[in-house]
Amino acid sequence: MSGWNASDIPDQSGRTAVVTGANSGIGYITARELARKGAHVVLACRSEARGTAAVDRLRAEVPGAQAEFAELDLGDLSSVRKFAGAYGSGGKLDLLINNAGVMALPEGRTADGFETQFGVNHLGHFALTGLLLPRLLDTPGARIVSVSSGFHALSNIDITDLNSEHRYRRWIAYGRSKTANLLFVHELARKLAARGSDVVAAAAHPGYASTNLQTAGARMEGRKAAERVMELGNRIFAQSAEGGALPTLYAATAPGVGPDSFTGPSVMMMRGAPAKSWRARWTLDDASGERLWAASEQLTGVTY
């Protein structure tokens, strides 16, 4: 992996990729670089205005790019099902990049009543992956990449309180949702191996990358001072969104990426070229993965 960068992405001509949350940040960079290498990219975004603007920007930056917008609100399972209805059958799907996410928001609920961070970051992607899985299984060499975070180390999941109904602490809830991402990948990789599939389920994280993710919570609450502190931190300490996207792009395209691998920046998990990343032991626990899987199927109504 030493020195790996976007120029090392193999040719993606003839491949189709779905990237969630691709209107900005590392999602946009991921979609742009895949398109630059020839992939047909679907930018799956909640906002039509921001999504179509991102497609226009991408086409301007990569002339001839094959890119399209599709509406997807991961906080609304009816939207997930509608998206999957359009893209879940017919033709191949080579890459599913579960990138979209929210971080440390004030307490809230999705359209289906789930705690927002758990609902968007985990349950929405769990449902989406399950509904798109038939296309992925029919595509040789397909990969599913879920974007987690080093902040998963803040907390294991609480299987008795997945929706933080007993007590809500925004950073703990975020950490639990990112642990859920890793447990999902762990259990999905086990299930794919059991059925003899060559689909690779892997995880990545961006380290500390300068995106609007850090400021969203403070902005929603009107906490101007906190928002300015986050913006200052981004300018001083964070790597670029381009750098933050590299682990995702590596996990999605580099030869030899293994199932249940976790790729992140090489320097203190914060910045630098993609490398194998540390992960908390609880994200590799089979029993926890099985319990979360069963609960996720029950909550979403999506079975694999």
XYZ file of N, CA and C in Angstrom, residues 44-207:
492
model
N -25.849 8.562 -5.293
C -27.085 8.340 -4.540
C -27.134 9.327 -3.381
N -27.999 10.346 -3.494
C -28.007 11.458 -2.548
C -29.431 11.795 -2.120
N -29.534 12.383 -0.935
C -30.855 12.746 -0.392
C -31.457 13.952 -1.114
N -30.626 14.940 -1.423
C -31.099 16.174 -2.026
C -30.936 16.148 -3.537
N -32.033 16.332 -4.259
C -31.945 16.363 -5.718
C -31.125 17.559 -6.186
N -31.308 18.715 -5.543
C -30.580 19.913 -5.959
C -29.073 19.722 -5.788
N -28.667 19.218 -4.610
C -27.237 19.028 -4.375
C -26.684 17.875 -5.208
N -27.501 16.846 -5.400
C -27.046 15.702 -6.182
C -26.838 16.042 -7.646
N -27.786 16.746 -8.250
C -27.627 17.111 -9.659
C -26.494 18.120 -9.839
N -26.313 19.025 -8.861
C -25.187 19.955 -8.929
C -23.865 19.202 -8.874
N -23.807 18.150 -8.050
C -22.584 17.347 -7.955
C -22.299 16.626 -9.273
N -23.338 16.120 -9.926
C -23.147 15.464 -11.220
C -22.619 16.462 -12.243
N -23.185 17.659 -12.260
C -22.712 18.690 -13.203
C -21.247 19.033 -12.932
N -20.907 19.171 -11.656
C -19.519 19.488 -11.283
C -18.583 18.358 -11.701
N -19.003 17.120 -11.455
C -18.162 15.970 -11.797
C -17.920 15.915 -13.299
N -18.979 16.139 -14.079
C -18.823 16.088 -15.534
C -17.924 17.207 -16.043
N -17.945 18.347 -15.341
C -17.067 19.451 -15.720
C -15.610 19.114 -15.393
N -15.385 18.428 -14.273
C -14.030 18.084 -13.865
C -13.497 16.864 -14.611
N -14.401 15.993 -15.037
C -13.993 14.779 -15.770
C -14.809 14.720 -17.057
N -14.368 15.403 -18.096
C -15.112 15.386 -19.360
C -15.347 13.961 -19.862
N -16.583 13.716 -20.269
C -16.935 12.384 -20.755
C -17.315 11.398 -19.671
N -17.344 11.846 -18.417
C -17.673 10.953 -17.303
C -19.082 10.398 -17.440
N -19.218 9.151 -17.057
C -20.536 8.512 -17.006
C -21.039 8.613 -15.565
N -21.916 9.564 -15.321
C -22.388 9.800 -13.956
C -23.849 10.203 -13.983
N -24.580 9.754 -12.986
C -25.988 10.117 -12.871
C -26.372 10.268 -11.412
N -27.405 11.076 -11.174
C -27.958 11.255 -9.837
C -29.142 10.320 -9.636
N -29.273 9.805 -8.407
C -30.461 9.055 -8.019
C -30.803 9.429 -6.584
N -32.066 9.668 -6.326
C -32.488 10.093 -5.003
C -32.476 8.930 -4.021
N -31.860 9.151 -2.873
C -31.798 8.134 -1.825
C -31.699 8.818 -0.472
N -32.696 8.620 0.369
C -32.684 9.124 1.742
C -32.547 7.925 2.665
N -31.368 7.752 3.241
C -31.106 6.582 4.083
C -31.834 6.656 5.416
N -32.416 7.803 5.719
C -33.224 7.940 6.925
C -34.687 7.633 6.702
N -35.003 7.062 5.551
C -36.391 6.739 5.212
C -36.374 5.428 4.428
N -36.823 4.357 5.054
C -36.746 3.044 4.401
C -37.590 2.959 3.147
N -38.644 3.773 3.041
C -39.421 3.771 1.802
C -38.585 4.324 0.647
N -37.725 5.308 0.930
C -36.820 5.837 -0.091
C -35.773 4.798 -0.471
N -35.272 4.051 0.523
C -34.297 2.990 0.249
C -34.914 1.937 -0.668
N -36.144 1.559 -0.369
C -36.819 0.553 -1.196
C -37.087 1.078 -2.605
N -37.447 2.353 -2.719
C -37.689 2.944 -4.040
C -36.411 2.953 -4.864
N -35.308 3.338 -4.239
C -34.023 3.330 -4.938
C -33.671 1.915 -5.385
N -33.804 0.960 -4.484
C -33.464 -0.428 -4.807
C -34.377 -0.977 -5.897
N -35.620 -0.511 -5.927
C -36.527 -0.937 -6.981
C -36.041 -0.522 -8.356
N -35.372 0.629 -8.402
C -34.863 1.119 -9.679
C -33.523 0.506 -10.044
N -32.699 0.206 -9.025
C -31.334 -0.237 -9.284
C -31.038 -1.654 -8.789
N -32.033 -2.313 -8.220
C -31.777 -3.602 -7.601
C -31.911 -4.800 -8.508
N -32.295 -4.587 -9.760
C -32.438 -5.725 -10.673
C -32.021 -5.307 -12.069
N -31.586 -6.270 -12.838
C -31.195 -6.012 -14.216
C -29.794 -5.433 -14.317
N -28.930 -6.114 -15.010
C -27.578 -5.633 -15.181
C -26.713 -5.921 -13.974
N -25.433 -5.600 -14.095
C -24.500 -5.910 -13.027
C -24.271 -4.698 -12.146
N -23.800 -4.955 -10.947
C -23.401 -3.898 -10.018
C -22.071 -4.324 -9.423
N -21.025 -3.602 -9.783
C -19.678 -3.998 -9.391
C -19.272 -3.468 -8.028
N -19.706 -2.252 -7.703
C -19.284 -1.613 -6.459
C -20.464 -0.946 -5.764
N -20.602 -1.232 -4.488
C -21.535 -0.500 -3.635
C -20.704 0.148 -2.545
N -20.679 1.476 -2.533
C -19.897 2.224 -1.555
C -20.864 2.846 -0.560
N -20.946 2.260 0.635
C -21.830 2.757 1.690
C -21.109 3.877 2.445
N -21.164 5.072 1.863
C -20.378 6.195 2.346
C -21.159 7.196 3.189
N -22.410 7.415 2.872
C -23.167 8.498 3.511
C -23.211 8.325 5.025
N -23.240 9.444 5.722
C -23.315 9.350 7.176
C -23.541 10.700 7.819
N -23.941 10.668 9.074
C -24.096 11.866 9.893
C -23.277 11.668 11.160
N -22.885 12.770 11.804
C -21.981 12.657 12.945
C -22.367 13.605 14.070
N -22.539 13.041 15.270
C -22.713 13.806 16.507
C -23.824 14.837 16.393
N -24.952 14.426 15.834
C -26.089 15.331 15.698
C -26.855 15.436 17.012
N -27.633 16.518 17.181
C -28.565 16.543 18.309
C -29.546 15.389 18.178
N -30.114 14.972 19.287
C -30.996 13.805 19.270
C -32.140 14.008 18.291
N -32.389 12.967 17.502
C -33.461 13.022 16.510
C -33.870 11.627 16.094
N -34.886 11.567 15.252
C -35.420 10.286 14.781
C -35.562 10.315 13.270
N -35.357 9.160 12.654
C -35.574 9.036 11.214
C -37.071 8.940 10.934
N -37.405 8.893 9.649
C -38.810 8.765 9.252
C -39.445 7.513 9.823
N -38.626 6.494 10.106
C -39.137 5.226 10.632
C -39.011 5.118 12.143
N -38.579 6.205 12.794
C -38.518 6.229 14.251
C -37.225 5.752 14.865
N -36.184 5.528 14.063
C -34.890 5.103 14.599
C -34.070 6.316 15.025
N -33.204 6.128 16.033
C -32.262 7.195 16.374
C -31.493 7.554 15.111
N -31.321 8.845 14.844
C -30.857 9.293 13.536
C -29.517 8.696 13.129
N -28.536 8.711 14.012
C -27.215 8.230 13.613
C -27.214 6.727 13.355
N -27.856 5.967 14.217
C -27.955 4.524 14.012
C -28.797 4.228 12.770
N -29.868 4.996 12.579
C -30.763 4.763 11.454
C -30.123 5.052 10.113
N -29.433 6.182 10.006
C -28.811 6.567 8.738
C -27.515 5.803 8.503
N -26.633 5.822 9.508
C -25.302 5.261 9.310
C -25.310 3.743 9.174
N -26.188 3.077 9.935
C -26.203 1.609 9.879
C -27.450 1.037 9.203
N -28.629 1.289 9.764
C -29.819 0.590 9.278
C -30.142 0.910 7.820
N -29.987 2.159 7.418
C -30.248 2.498 6.023
C -29.343 1.745 5.074
N -28.061 1.667 5.417
C -27.123 0.938 4.568
C -27.321 -0.577 4.656
N -27.706 -1.064 5.824
C -28.014 -2.485 5.958
C -29.143 -2.867 5.002
N -30.209 -2.055 4.999
C -31.340 -2.333 4.118
C -30.944 -2.197 2.653
N -30.215 -1.151 2.325
C -29.804 -0.925 0.939
C -28.964 -2.090 0.423
N -27.988 -2.509 1.212
C -27.114 -3.606 0.782
C -27.904 -4.886 0.565
N -28.816 -5.186 1.487
C -29.623 -6.385 1.338
C -30.475 -6.371 0.082
N -31.036 -5.213 -0.227
C -31.909 -5.111 -1.399
C -31.125 -5.137 -2.715
N -29.881 -4.668 -2.680
C -29.040 -4.687 -3.893
C -28.196 -5.946 -4.017
N -28.194 -6.773 -2.987
C -27.301 -7.930 -2.973
C -27.490 -8.876 -4.153
N -28.714 -9.128 -4.630
C -28.827 -10.031 -5.786
C -28.002 -9.573 -6.985
N -27.977 -8.268 -7.265
C -27.163 -7.768 -8.382
C -25.682 -7.949 -8.106
N -25.281 -7.713 -6.882
C -23.875 -7.867 -6.531
C -23.440 -9.328 -6.637
N -24.292 -10.234 -6.179
C -23.969 -11.656 -6.242
C -23.847 -12.143 -7.685
N -24.563 -11.493 -8.594
C -24.520 -11.889 -10.003
C -23.372 -11.241 -10.771
N -22.554 -10.440 -10.068
C -21.474 -9.714 -10.734
C -20.128 -10.248 -10.257
N -19.374 -10.915 -11.110
C -18.059 -11.426 -10.692
C -17.151 -10.295 -10.206
N -16.515 -10.521 -9.068
C -15.572 -9.537 -8.545
C -16.194 -8.327 -7.886
N -17.473 -8.398 -7.541
C -18.141 -7.260 -6.921
C -17.597 -7.005 -5.516
N -17.676 -5.748 -5.095
C -17.255 -5.377 -3.742
C -18.289 -4.469 -3.080
N -18.368 -4.607 -1.772
C -19.192 -3.743 -0.929
C -18.252 -3.098 0.074
N -18.173 -1.777 0.066
C -17.283 -1.065 0.979
C -18.126 -0.180 1.889
N -18.020 -0.389 3.184
C -18.729 0.426 4.165
C -17.741 1.348 4.855
N -18.094 2.633 4.927
C -17.210 3.633 5.521
C -17.538 3.768 7.010
N -16.583 3.388 7.836
C -16.717 3.504 9.283
C -15.892 4.704 9.748
N -15.373 4.641 10.952
C -14.599 5.754 11.507
C -13.737 5.240 12.645
N -12.613 5.917 12.881
C -11.822 5.610 14.063
C -12.588 5.853 15.343
N -13.643 6.666 15.259
C -14.473 6.943 16.428
C -15.316 5.744 16.849
N -15.254 4.642 16.085
C -15.942 3.434 16.547
C -15.391 3.008 17.908
N -14.139 3.426 18.201
C -13.503 3.047 19.463
C -14.168 3.697 20.674
N -15.048 4.660 20.454
C -15.734 5.309 21.573
C -16.674 4.355 22.304
N -17.239 3.390 21.579
C -18.211 2.507 22.242
C -18.570 1.302 21.391
N -18.750 0.184 22.072
C -19.397 -0.972 21.469
C -20.887 -0.666 21.346
N -21.596 -1.439 20.544
C -23.051 -1.285 20.491
C -23.667 -1.747 21.814
N -24.843 -1.232 22.120
C -25.653 -1.730 23.233
C -26.850 -2.415 22.614
N -26.808 -3.732 22.530
C -27.849 -4.478 21.833
C -29.204 -4.310 22.514
N -29.214 -3.897 23.774
C -30.483 -3.689 24.485
C -31.032 -2.288 24.278
N -30.252 -1.407 23.657
C -30.697 -0.023 23.460
C -30.094 0.534 22.175
N -30.366 -0.126 21.058
C -29.766 0.265 19.789
C -30.179 1.661 19.350
N -31.364 2.101 19.756
C -31.863 3.407 19.350
C -31.703 4.482 20.421
N -30.824 4.224 21.393
C -30.495 5.219 22.440
C -31.749 5.801 23.085
N -32.678 4.927 23.435
C -33.918 5.393 24.059
C -33.748 5.635 25.556
N -32.796 4.963 26.190
C -32.594 5.138 27.626
C -31.797 6.390 27.934
N -30.774 6.659 27.105
C -29.958 7.850 27.284
C -29.262 8.177 25.977
N -29.309 9.445 25.580
C -28.676 9.841 24.334
C -27.462 10.712 24.598
N -26.315 10.228 24.140
C -25.078 11.009 24.154
C -24.547 10.989 22.726
N -24.483 12.169 22.114
C -24.285 12.238 20.660
C -23.024 11.527 20.183
N -21.903 11.677 20.908
C -20.667 11.064 20.455
C -20.650 9.556 20.699
N -21.265 9.133 21.792
C -21.384 7.690 22.038
C -22.292 7.065 20.982
N -23.379 7.740 20.653
C -24.287 7.228 19.620
C -23.578 7.140 18.274
N -22.744 8.140 17.980
C -21.977 8.092 16.731
C -21.009 6.913 16.743
N -20.260 6.758 17.848
C -19.326 5.643 17.948
C -20.015 4.300 17.792
N -21.184 4.166 18.385
C -21.921 2.902 18.267
C -22.366 2.655 16.830
N -22.764 3.705 16.132
C -23.180 3.511 14.737
C -21.997 3.094 13.865
N -20.810 3.595 14.182
C -19.618 3.220 13.420
C -19.131 1.820 13.788
N -19.313 1.423 15.051
C -19.076 0.025 15.426
C -20.045 -0.876 14.674
N -21.299 -0.443 14.559
C -22.296 -1.228 13.822
C -21.867 -1.430 12.373
N -21.280 -0.398 11.753
C -20.765 -0.559 10.386
C -19.758 -1.687 10.297
N -18.835 -1.743 11.254
C -17.787 -2.763 11.226
C -18.341 -4.150 11.547
N -19.257 -4.229 12.495
C -19.882 -5.525 12.788
C -20.690 -6.021 11.594
N -21.344 -5.100 10.893
C -22.096 -5.465 9.693
C -21.168 -6.070 8.644
N -20.041 -5.414 8.387
C -19.086 -5.931 7.415
C -18.552 -7.293 7.863
N -18.255 -7.418 9.143
C -17.739 -8.684 9.676
C -18.734 -9.822 9.443
N -19.985 -9.586 9.786
C -20.990 -10.645 9.637
C -21.322 -10.894 8.167
N -21.377 -9.834 7.365
C -21.650 -10.008 5.936
C -20.542 -10.820 5.280
N -19.295 -10.544 5.633
C -18.182 -11.303 5.067
C -18.295 -12.785 5.436
N -18.686 -13.064 6.661
C -18.859 -14.456 7.091
C -19.962 -15.137 6.282
N -21.066 -14.428 6.070
C -22.189 -15.019 5.348
C -21.855 -15.228 3.869
N -21.135 -14.291 3.278
C -20.735 -14.455 1.882
C -19.787 -15.635 1.722
N -18.855 -15.792 2.670
C -17.925 -16.920 2.623
C -18.663 -18.242 2.762
N -19.672 -18.264 3.618
C -20.421 -19.498 3.857
C -21.162 -19.968 2.611
N -21.563 -19.020 1.774
C -22.277 -19.416 0.558
C -21.341 -19.547 -0.635
N -20.045 -19.378 -0.413
C -19.071 -19.552 -1.476
C -19.019 -18.412 -2.473
N -19.501 -17.247 -2.081
C -19.508 -16.099 -2.978
C -18.138 -15.429 -3.012
N -17.788 -14.844 -4.185
C -16.534 -14.105 -4.278
C -16.743 -12.601 -4.060
N -17.954 -12.182 -3.705
C -18.189 -10.778 -3.360
C -17.383 -10.446 -2.108
N -16.650 -9.346 -2.152
C -15.832 -8.915 -1.021
C -16.544 -7.804 -0.264
N -16.763 -8.023 1.020
C -17.288 -6.986 1.913
C -16.129 -6.465 2.744
N -15.819 -5.186 2.613
C -14.680 -4.590 3.303
C -15.095 -3.258 3.912
N -14.239 -2.729 4.776
C -14.521 -1.453 5.434
C -13.339 -0.515 5.270
N -13.619 0.773 5.397
C -12.582 1.793 5.311
C -12.962 2.949 6.220
N -11.998 3.796 6.508
C -12.312 5.041 7.222
C -11.379 6.132 6.727
N -11.812 7.405 6.767
C -11.046 8.491 6.150
C -10.010 9.139 7.042
N -9.922 8.724 8.322
C -9.077 9.464 9.242
C -9.713 10.801 9.560
